[in-house]
């Protein structure tokens, strides 16, 4: 219920100015439930903060196509609690997906999209999927990238994600599906899902919240396990963040570079193997570099296109 209220409040916040009929409809919506007024205030405040943030155009922003006046803002709101990544990471919350939509995100673009059945899809950068919501089933075909779904309950219409070599079905749950190359990873954050190999060579398995399955194209059985903390860290991109807990600098740099035009470059292999812990904004590679300058005694060189990281030659060995 909360997600539905926040989403509707965001839609009202985007409608400006209101026609007389819309004003009447808004007043009626506000009177329906005590939470509506607070949700609208949060949405208006959040939208105001976005308007202030976009004054110079950030790198990585993808312009929306020409649209009706009520969609004229470049960045739109998915709900007051979900303002992801300003600057280089584009937080685009589109219109509610219809019964058959093709969605693709570019580099640095994170999209949070309400679906017509009441579900929510958070779509990572450089992802592509097709949404087909029919009367008897809800089907998502993921061609590449990563999507986190919060699925609205509808036992009459199973929610199925086809990621090539693997499929997953859920009812009233939340999970992510990642398709990179020929490999697929499924992780559950709430409830449970059924998973199986598309070639039907194995039995259907059930994943509970905090569990994952990794399918490989070589046809071997998927690797499964329980890693709730790691799953939550891996989904920090939904809030425009990267959470590190023992990953190498090389791994962190690869993540940052998916979201920013100004690329991080590690010049020293030994430095790239250093392991890091912390929470960082994906749209701020320069801030990340400054942290490394202080904590790893790294030497940072900045140009318009890249931020170079190397060992400080003056460091005490």
mmCIF file of C-alpha atoms in Angstrom:
data_model
loop_
_atom_site.group_PDB
_atom_site.id
_atom_site.type_symbol
_atom_site.label_atom_id
_atom_site.label_comp_id
_atom_site.label_asym_id
_atom_site.label_seq_id
_atom_site.Cartn_x
_atom_site.Cartn_y
_atom_site.Cartn_z
ATOM 1 C CA UNK A 1 0.000 0.000 0.000
ATOM 2 C CA UNK A 2 2.805 2.379 0.902
ATOM 3 C CA UNK A 3 4.474 2.015 -2.509
ATOM 4 C CA UNK A 4 1.145 2.664 -4.276
ATOM 5 C CA UNK A 5 0.536 5.819 -2.216
ATOM 6 C CA UNK A 6 4.080 7.148 -2.767
ATOM 7 C CA UNK A 7 3.879 6.470 -6.505
ATOM 8 C CA UNK A 8 0.521 8.225 -6.859
ATOM 9 C CA UNK A 9 1.769 11.153 -4.779
ATOM 10 C CA UNK A 10 4.763 11.482 -7.098
ATOM 11 C CA UNK A 11 2.444 11.590 -10.088
ATOM 12 C CA UNK A 12 0.406 14.378 -8.531
ATOM 13 C CA UNK A 13 3.592 16.309 -7.697
ATOM 14 C CA UNK A 14 4.596 16.194 -11.355
ATOM 15 C CA UNK A 15 1.294 17.667 -12.569
ATOM 16 C CA UNK A 16 1.740 21.427 -12.604
ATOM 17 C CA UNK A 17 -0.198 23.541 -13.123
ATOM 18 C CA UNK A 18 -3.402 21.646 -12.369
ATOM 19 C CA UNK A 19 -6.550 22.070 -14.389
ATOM 20 C CA UNK A 20 -9.809 22.675 -12.451
ATOM 21 C CA UNK A 21 -10.831 19.038 -12.962
ATOM 22 C CA UNK A 22 -7.431 17.823 -11.782
ATOM 23 C CA UNK A 23 -7.689 20.039 -8.710
ATOM 24 C CA UNK A 24 -11.006 18.380 -7.824
ATOM 25 C CA UNK A 25 -9.509 14.934 -8.400
ATOM 26 C CA UNK A 26 -6.510 15.768 -6.210
ATOM 27 C CA UNK A 27 -8.727 16.995 -3.387
ATOM 28 C CA UNK A 28 -10.706 13.765 -3.595
ATOM 29 C CA UNK A 29 -7.509 11.680 -3.489
ATOM 30 C CA UNK A 30 -6.212 13.607 -0.468
ATOM 31 C CA UNK A 31 -9.467 12.923 1.351
ATOM 32 C CA UNK A 32 -9.326 9.175 0.699
ATOM 33 C CA UNK A 33 -6.642 8.350 3.285
ATOM 34 C CA UNK A 34 -4.752 10.200 6.063
ATOM 35 C CA UNK A 35 -1.395 9.188 4.538
ATOM 36 C CA UNK A 36 -2.052 10.872 1.209
ATOM 37 C CA UNK A 37 -1.327 14.446 2.332
ATOM 38 C CA UNK A 38 2.017 13.535 3.886
ATOM 39 C CA UNK A 39 3.034 11.519 0.841
ATOM 40 C CA UNK A 40 2.259 14.476 -1.426
ATOM 41 C CA UNK A 41 4.351 16.822 0.719
ATOM 42 C CA UNK A 42 7.305 14.418 0.604
ATOM 43 C CA UNK A 43 6.998 14.060 -3.153
ATOM 44 C CA UNK A 44 6.851 17.829 -3.691
ATOM 45 C CA UNK A 45 9.879 18.384 -1.452
ATOM 46 C CA UNK A 46 11.851 15.668 -3.217
ATOM 47 C CA UNK A 47 10.958 17.029 -6.648
ATOM 48 C CA UNK A 48 12.045 20.492 -5.561
ATOM 49 C CA UNK A 49 15.443 19.136 -4.484
ATOM 50 C CA UNK A 50 15.907 17.459 -7.855
ATOM 51 C CA UNK A 51 15.075 20.685 -9.697
ATOM 52 C CA UNK A 52 17.761 22.500 -7.709
ATOM 53 C CA UNK A 53 20.289 19.720 -8.364
ATOM 54 C CA UNK A 54 20.069 19.662 -12.155
ATOM 55 C CA UNK A 55 21.107 23.204 -12.873
ATOM 56 C CA UNK A 56 24.262 22.452 -14.758
ATOM 57 C CA UNK A 57 23.633 19.393 -16.915
ATOM 58 C CA UNK A 58 25.504 16.450 -15.405
ATOM 59 C CA UNK A 59 27.513 13.955 -17.391
ATOM 60 C CA UNK A 60 25.623 10.831 -18.303
ATOM 61 C CA UNK A 61 22.156 12.403 -18.426
ATOM 62 C CA UNK A 62 20.026 10.946 -21.185
ATOM 63 C CA UNK A 63 17.412 13.364 -22.444
ATOM 64 C CA UNK A 64 13.851 12.078 -22.544
ATOM 65 C CA UNK A 65 12.066 12.328 -25.900
ATOM 66 C CA UNK A 66 9.574 15.135 -26.412
ATOM 67 C CA UNK A 67 6.580 14.539 -24.181
ATOM 68 C CA UNK A 68 3.328 16.135 -23.032
ATOM 69 C CA UNK A 69 3.649 19.136 -20.724
ATOM 70 C CA UNK A 70 3.086 17.144 -17.553
ATOM 71 C CA UNK A 71 6.118 14.998 -18.431
ATOM 72 C CA UNK A 72 8.353 17.912 -19.309
ATOM 73 C CA UNK A 73 10.838 17.485 -16.434
ATOM 74 C CA UNK A 74 13.986 15.638 -17.460
ATOM 75 C CA UNK A 75 14.120 13.755 -14.174
ATOM 76 C CA UNK A 76 10.873 12.433 -12.812
ATOM 77 C CA UNK A 77 10.086 10.924 -9.482
ATOM 78 C CA UNK A 78 9.358 7.307 -8.697
ATOM 79 C CA UNK A 79 8.231 8.012 -5.173
ATOM 80 C CA UNK A 80 9.394 10.353 -2.463
ATOM 81 C CA UNK A 81 11.653 7.767 -0.877
ATOM 82 C CA UNK A 82 13.521 6.935 -4.054
ATOM 83 C CA UNK A 83 15.714 9.749 -5.326
ATOM 84 C CA UNK A 84 18.734 7.923 -6.646
ATOM 85 C CA UNK A 85 22.010 9.366 -7.831
ATOM 86 C CA UNK A 86 22.151 12.898 -9.077
ATOM 87 C CA UNK A 87 25.083 14.156 -11.182
ATOM 88 C CA UNK A 88 26.489 11.454 -13.422
ATOM 89 C CA UNK A 89 23.926 8.799 -12.573
ATOM 90 C CA UNK A 90 20.601 9.539 -14.207
ATOM 91 C CA UNK A 91 17.643 8.661 -12.004
ATOM 92 C CA UNK A 92 14.759 8.364 -14.428
ATOM 93 C CA UNK A 93 11.415 7.164 -13.211
ATOM 94 C CA UNK A 94 9.272 6.686 -16.232
ATOM 95 C CA UNK A 95 5.570 6.344 -16.724
ATOM 96 C CA UNK A 96 3.869 3.176 -15.615
ATOM 97 C CA UNK A 97 4.824 0.418 -18.033
ATOM 98 C CA UNK A 98 1.959 -0.743 -20.210
ATOM 99 C CA UNK A 99 1.055 -4.281 -21.252
ATOM 100 C CA UNK A 100 3.925 -4.543 -23.748
ATOM 101 C CA UNK A 101 6.949 -2.274 -23.354
ATOM 102 C CA UNK A 102 10.552 -2.424 -24.466
ATOM 103 C CA UNK A 103 12.866 -0.694 -21.964
ATOM 104 C CA UNK A 104 16.589 -0.012 -22.346
ATOM 105 C CA UNK A 105 18.876 2.034 -20.098
ATOM 106 C CA UNK A 106 22.141 3.615 -21.134
ATOM 107 C CA UNK A 107 25.451 4.059 -19.312
ATOM 108 C CA UNK A 108 24.900 5.746 -15.953
ATOM 109 C CA UNK A 109 21.106 5.528 -16.195
ATOM 110 C CA UNK A 110 19.173 3.960 -13.323
ATOM 111 C CA UNK A 111 15.431 3.744 -13.807
ATOM 112 C CA UNK A 112 12.679 2.925 -11.318
ATOM 113 C CA UNK A 113 9.502 1.996 -13.158
ATOM 114 C CA UNK A 114 6.044 1.171 -11.811
ATOM 115 C CA UNK A 115 4.437 -1.600 -13.869
ATOM 116 C CA UNK A 116 0.765 -1.621 -14.826
ATOM 117 C CA UNK A 117 0.026 -4.553 -12.477
ATOM 118 C CA UNK A 118 1.280 -2.647 -9.425
ATOM 119 C CA UNK A 119 4.756 -4.197 -9.414
ATOM 120 C CA UNK A 120 7.959 -2.100 -9.368
ATOM 121 C CA UNK A 121 11.055 -2.613 -11.529
ATOM 122 C CA UNK A 122 14.361 -0.957 -10.594
ATOM 123 C CA UNK A 123 16.506 -1.153 -13.733
ATOM 124 C CA UNK A 124 20.281 -0.857 -13.570
ATOM 125 C CA UNK A 125 22.448 0.931 -16.115
ATOM 126 C CA UNK A 126 23.042 -0.728 -19.498
ATOM 127 C CA UNK A 127 20.084 -3.081 -19.165
ATOM 128 C CA UNK A 128 17.448 -4.140 -21.674
ATOM 129 C CA UNK A 129 14.154 -5.915 -21.127
ATOM 130 C CA UNK A 130 10.730 -6.448 -22.627
ATOM 131 C CA UNK A 131 7.589 -6.375 -20.488
ATOM 132 C CA UNK A 132 4.462 -8.297 -21.513
ATOM 133 C CA UNK A 133 1.531 -8.181 -19.084
ATOM 134 C CA UNK A 134 -1.234 -10.422 -20.372
ATOM 135 C CA UNK A 135 -4.493 -11.589 -18.778
ATOM 136 C CA UNK A 136 -3.115 -15.021 -17.891
ATOM 137 C CA UNK A 137 0.565 -14.256 -17.168
ATOM 138 C CA UNK A 138 3.114 -11.492 -16.578
ATOM 139 C CA UNK A 139 6.318 -12.077 -18.508
ATOM 140 C CA UNK A 140 9.623 -10.210 -18.499
ATOM 141 C CA UNK A 141 12.323 -11.038 -21.049
ATOM 142 C CA UNK A 142 15.704 -9.783 -19.801
ATOM 143 C CA UNK A 143 18.168 -9.449 -22.671
ATOM 144 C CA UNK A 144 21.030 -7.965 -20.630
ATOM 145 C CA UNK A 145 21.839 -6.132 -17.436
ATOM 146 C CA UNK A 146 20.234 -6.225 -14.009
ATOM 147 C CA UNK A 147 16.716 -5.582 -12.706
ATOM 148 C CA UNK A 148 15.255 -5.757 -9.214
ATOM 149 C CA UNK A 149 11.538 -6.518 -9.059
ATOM 150 C CA UNK A 150 9.037 -5.944 -6.290
ATOM 151 C CA UNK A 151 6.145 -8.098 -7.451
ATOM 152 C CA UNK A 152 2.491 -7.330 -6.777
ATOM 153 C CA UNK A 153 0.517 -10.387 -5.688
ATOM 154 C CA UNK A 154 -1.696 -11.891 -8.392
ATOM 155 C CA UNK A 155 -2.006 -15.671 -8.175
ATOM 156 C CA UNK A 156 -4.056 -15.762 -11.361
ATOM 157 C CA UNK A 157 -1.171 -14.295 -13.361
ATOM 158 C CA UNK A 158 2.262 -15.776 -12.603
ATOM 159 C CA UNK A 159 5.196 -13.338 -12.816
ATOM 160 C CA UNK A 160 7.948 -14.979 -14.895
ATOM 161 C CA UNK A 161 11.352 -13.582 -15.833
ATOM 162 C CA UNK A 162 13.141 -15.229 -18.764
ATOM 163 C CA UNK A 163 16.893 -14.512 -18.685
ATOM 164 C CA UNK A 164 17.989 -16.868 -21.443
ATOM 165 C CA UNK A 165 19.514 -19.888 -19.760
ATOM 166 C CA UNK A 166 17.421 -19.499 -16.609
ATOM 167 C CA UNK A 167 13.861 -18.633 -15.620
ATOM 168 C CA UNK A 168 12.361 -17.446 -12.350
ATOM 169 C CA UNK A 169 8.757 -17.241 -11.162
ATOM 170 C CA UNK A 170 7.463 -15.266 -8.187
ATOM 171 C CA UNK A 171 4.241 -14.186 -6.528
ATOM 172 C CA UNK A 172 4.269 -11.258 -4.118
ATOM 173 C CA UNK A 173 8.006 -11.139 -3.522
ATOM 174 C CA UNK A 174 11.145 -9.126 -4.317
ATOM 175 C CA UNK A 175 14.203 -10.374 -6.198
ATOM 176 C CA UNK A 176 16.882 -9.372 -8.678
ATOM 177 C CA UNK A 177 17.959 -10.986 -11.932
ATOM 178 C CA UNK A 178 21.342 -10.240 -13.499
ATOM 179 C CA UNK A 179 22.260 -11.327 -17.015
ATOM 180 C CA UNK A 180 25.855 -10.594 -17.975
ATOM 181 C CA UNK A 181 27.019 -12.313 -21.126
ATOM 182 C CA UNK A 182 25.826 -15.898 -20.932
ATOM 183 C CA UNK A 183 25.702 -16.079 -17.129
ATOM 184 C CA UNK A 184 22.661 -15.397 -14.959
ATOM 185 C CA UNK A 185 22.402 -14.653 -11.242
ATOM 186 C CA UNK A 186 19.170 -14.550 -9.238
ATOM 187 C CA UNK A 187 18.984 -13.144 -5.700
ATOM 188 C CA UNK A 188 15.952 -12.923 -3.412
ATOM 189 C CA UNK A 189 15.441 -10.014 -1.024
ATOM 190 C CA UNK A 190 11.902 -10.841 0.130
ATOM 191 C CA UNK A 191 9.637 -13.896 0.031
ATOM 192 C CA UNK A 192 10.533 -16.814 -2.225
ATOM 193 C CA UNK A 193 10.884 -17.618 -5.921
ATOM 194 C CA UNK A 194 10.998 -20.734 -8.096
ATOM 195 C CA UNK A 195 13.971 -21.091 -10.459
ATOM 196 C CA UNK A 196 14.850 -23.542 -13.205
ATOM 197 C CA UNK A 197 17.142 -23.972 -16.205
ATOM 198 C CA UNK A 198 15.487 -23.033 -19.497
ATOM 199 C CA UNK A 199 16.576 -26.273 -21.131
ATOM 200 C CA UNK A 200 14.528 -28.161 -18.506
ATOM 201 C CA UNK A 201 17.529 -30.341 -17.671
ATOM 202 C CA UNK A 202 17.083 -29.837 -13.934
ATOM 203 C CA UNK A 203 14.315 -29.731 -11.392
ATOM 204 C CA UNK A 204 12.644 -26.569 -10.174
ATOM 205 C CA UNK A 205 14.327 -25.138 -7.060
ATOM 206 C CA UNK A 206 13.011 -22.716 -4.465
ATOM 207 C CA UNK A 207 15.037 -19.738 -3.233
ATOM 208 C CA UNK A 208 14.129 -17.996 0.018
ATOM 209 C CA UNK A 209 14.909 -14.411 1.042
ATOM 210 C CA UNK A 210 18.670 -13.925 1.369
ATOM 211 C CA UNK A 211 19.497 -16.766 -1.037
ATOM 212 C CA UNK A 212 20.969 -16.684 -4.549
ATOM 213 C CA UNK A 213 21.531 -18.922 -7.554
ATOM 214 C CA UNK A 214 24.183 -18.515 -10.250
ATOM 215 C CA UNK A 215 23.613 -20.210 -13.627
ATOM 216 C CA UNK A 216 26.451 -20.740 -16.103
ATOM 217 C CA UNK A 217 26.182 -21.292 -19.833
ATOM 218 C CA UNK A 218 28.141 -24.560 -19.660
ATOM 219 C CA UNK A 219 24.977 -26.308 -18.500
ATOM 220 C CA UNK A 220 26.217 -27.295 -15.048
ATOM 221 C CA UNK A 221 23.816 -27.141 -12.131
ATOM 222 C CA UNK A 222 23.449 -23.635 -10.678
ATOM 223 C CA UNK A 223 25.537 -22.678 -7.679
ATOM 224 C CA UNK A 224 23.234 -21.701 -4.806
ATOM 225 C CA UNK A 225 23.835 -20.265 -1.365
ATOM 226 C CA UNK A 226 22.746 -17.884 1.353
ATOM 227 C CA UNK A 227 24.337 -14.415 1.514
ATOM 228 C CA UNK A 228 21.780 -11.814 2.631
ATOM 229 C CA UNK A 229 24.339 -9.111 3.457
ATOM 230 C CA UNK A 230 26.198 -9.548 0.168
ATOM 231 C CA UNK A 231 22.914 -9.427 -1.751
ATOM 232 C CA UNK A 232 21.934 -6.129 -0.133
ATOM 233 C CA UNK A 233 25.380 -4.659 -0.886
ATOM 234 C CA UNK A 234 25.149 -5.744 -4.503
ATOM 235 C CA UNK A 235 21.862 -3.858 -4.843
ATOM 236 C CA UNK A 236 23.146 -0.555 -3.447
ATOM 237 C CA UNK A 237 23.007 0.835 -7.006
ATOM 238 C CA UNK A 238 19.233 1.269 -6.517
ATOM 239 C CA UNK A 239 20.077 4.193 -4.218
ATOM 240 C CA UNK A 240 22.951 5.456 -6.373
ATOM 241 C CA UNK A 241 25.601 3.936 -4.121
ATOM 242 C CA UNK A 242 28.319 1.295 -4.185
ATOM 243 C CA UNK A 243 28.852 -0.732 -1.021
ATOM 244 C CA UNK A 244 32.285 -2.298 -0.630
ATOM 245 C CA UNK A 245 33.221 -4.914 1.936
ATOM 246 C CA UNK A 246 36.477 -6.527 0.910
ATOM 247 C CA UNK A 247 36.234 -6.001 -2.855
ATOM 248 C CA UNK A 248 39.427 -5.018 -4.657
ATOM 249 C CA UNK A 249 40.080 -1.547 -5.996
ATOM 250 C CA UNK A 250 39.983 -2.990 -9.525
ATOM 251 C CA UNK A 251 36.476 -4.343 -8.865
ATOM 252 C CA UNK A 252 35.334 -1.026 -7.403
ATOM 253 C CA UNK A 253 36.731 0.906 -10.364
ATOM 254 C CA UNK A 254 34.893 -1.362 -12.808
ATOM 255 C CA UNK A 255 31.633 -0.572 -10.975
ATOM 256 C CA UNK A 256 32.239 3.184 -10.915
ATOM 257 C CA UNK A 257 33.130 3.272 -14.604
ATOM 258 C CA UNK A 258 29.752 1.813 -15.598
ATOM 259 C CA UNK A 259 28.063 4.947 -14.294
ATOM 260 C CA UNK A 260 30.405 7.842 -15.110
ATOM 261 C CA UNK A 261 31.876 9.500 -18.178
ATOM 262 C CA UNK A 262 34.972 10.477 -16.220
ATOM 263 C CA UNK A 263 36.687 7.104 -15.925
ATOM 264 C CA UNK A 264 38.850 5.844 -13.075
ATOM 265 C CA UNK A 265 42.128 4.230 -14.228
ATOM 266 C CA UNK A 266 44.409 2.192 -11.944
ATOM 267 C CA UNK A 267 48.019 2.546 -13.077
ATOM 268 C CA UNK A 268 49.565 0.209 -10.501
ATOM 269 C CA UNK A 269 48.534 -3.509 -10.456
ATOM 270 C CA UNK A 270 49.430 -3.859 -6.778
ATOM 271 C CA UNK A 271 47.226 -0.885 -5.930
ATOM 272 C CA UNK A 272 44.384 -2.493 -7.875
ATOM 273 C CA UNK A 273 44.561 -5.539 -5.608
ATOM 274 C CA UNK A 274 44.034 -3.492 -2.446
ATOM 275 C CA UNK A 275 40.774 -4.421 -0.689
ATOM 276 C CA UNK A 276 38.311 -1.751 0.373
ATOM 277 C CA UNK A 277 35.460 -1.254 2.831
ATOM 278 C CA UNK A 278 32.993 1.619 2.665
ATOM 279 C CA UNK A 279 29.875 3.149 1.148
ATOM 280 C CA UNK A 280 30.377 5.576 -1.745
ATOM 281 C CA UNK A 281 28.220 7.602 -4.135
ATOM 282 C CA UNK A 282 28.374 6.103 -7.625
ATOM 283 C CA UNK A 283 28.171 9.558 -9.196
ATOM 284 C CA UNK A 284 31.235 10.872 -7.354
ATOM 285 C CA UNK A 285 34.385 9.136 -8.627
ATOM 286 C CA UNK A 286 36.467 12.176 -7.652
ATOM 287 C CA UNK A 287 35.344 11.870 -4.034
ATOM 288 C CA UNK A 288 36.157 8.166 -4.106
ATOM 289 C CA UNK A 289 39.636 8.993 -5.450
ATOM 290 C CA UNK A 290 40.206 11.553 -2.693
ATOM 291 C CA UNK A 291 39.372 8.881 -0.122
ATOM 292 C CA UNK A 292 41.964 6.575 -1.690
ATOM 293 C CA UNK A 293 44.476 9.409 -1.657
ATOM 294 C CA UNK A 294 44.070 9.630 2.116
ATOM 295 C CA UNK A 295 43.635 5.981 3.058
ATOM 296 C CA UNK A 296 45.934 4.188 0.597
ATOM 297 C CA UNK A 297 48.385 7.050 0.067
ATOM 298 C CA UNK A 298 47.529 6.898 -3.624
ATOM 299 C CA UNK A 299 48.597 9.541 -6.111
ATOM 300 C CA UNK A 300 45.628 10.997 -7.995
ATOM 301 C CA UNK A 301 45.863 12.779 -11.350
ATOM 302 C CA UNK A 302 42.670 14.305 -12.751
ATOM 303 C CA UNK A 303 41.858 15.246 -16.348
ATOM 304 C CA UNK A 304 38.523 15.963 -17.986
ATOM 305 C CA UNK A 305 38.168 12.364 -19.143
ATOM 306 C CA UNK A 306 39.846 10.300 -16.445
ATOM 307 C CA UNK A 307 41.033 10.058 -12.874
ATOM 308 C CA UNK A 308 44.343 8.229 -12.711
ATOM 309 C CA UNK A 309 45.314 6.289 -9.570
ATOM 310 C CA UNK A 310 48.860 5.161 -8.844
ATOM 311 C CA UNK A 311 51.197 4.529 -5.938
ATOM 312 C CA UNK A 312 52.528 7.683 -4.368
ATOM 313 C CA UNK A 313 56.211 7.718 -5.307
ATOM 314 C CA UNK A 314 56.985 9.734 -2.181
ATOM 315 C CA UNK A 315 55.285 7.262 0.147
ATOM 316 C CA UNK A 316 57.458 5.604 2.786
ATOM 317 C CA UNK A 317 58.088 1.998 1.895
#
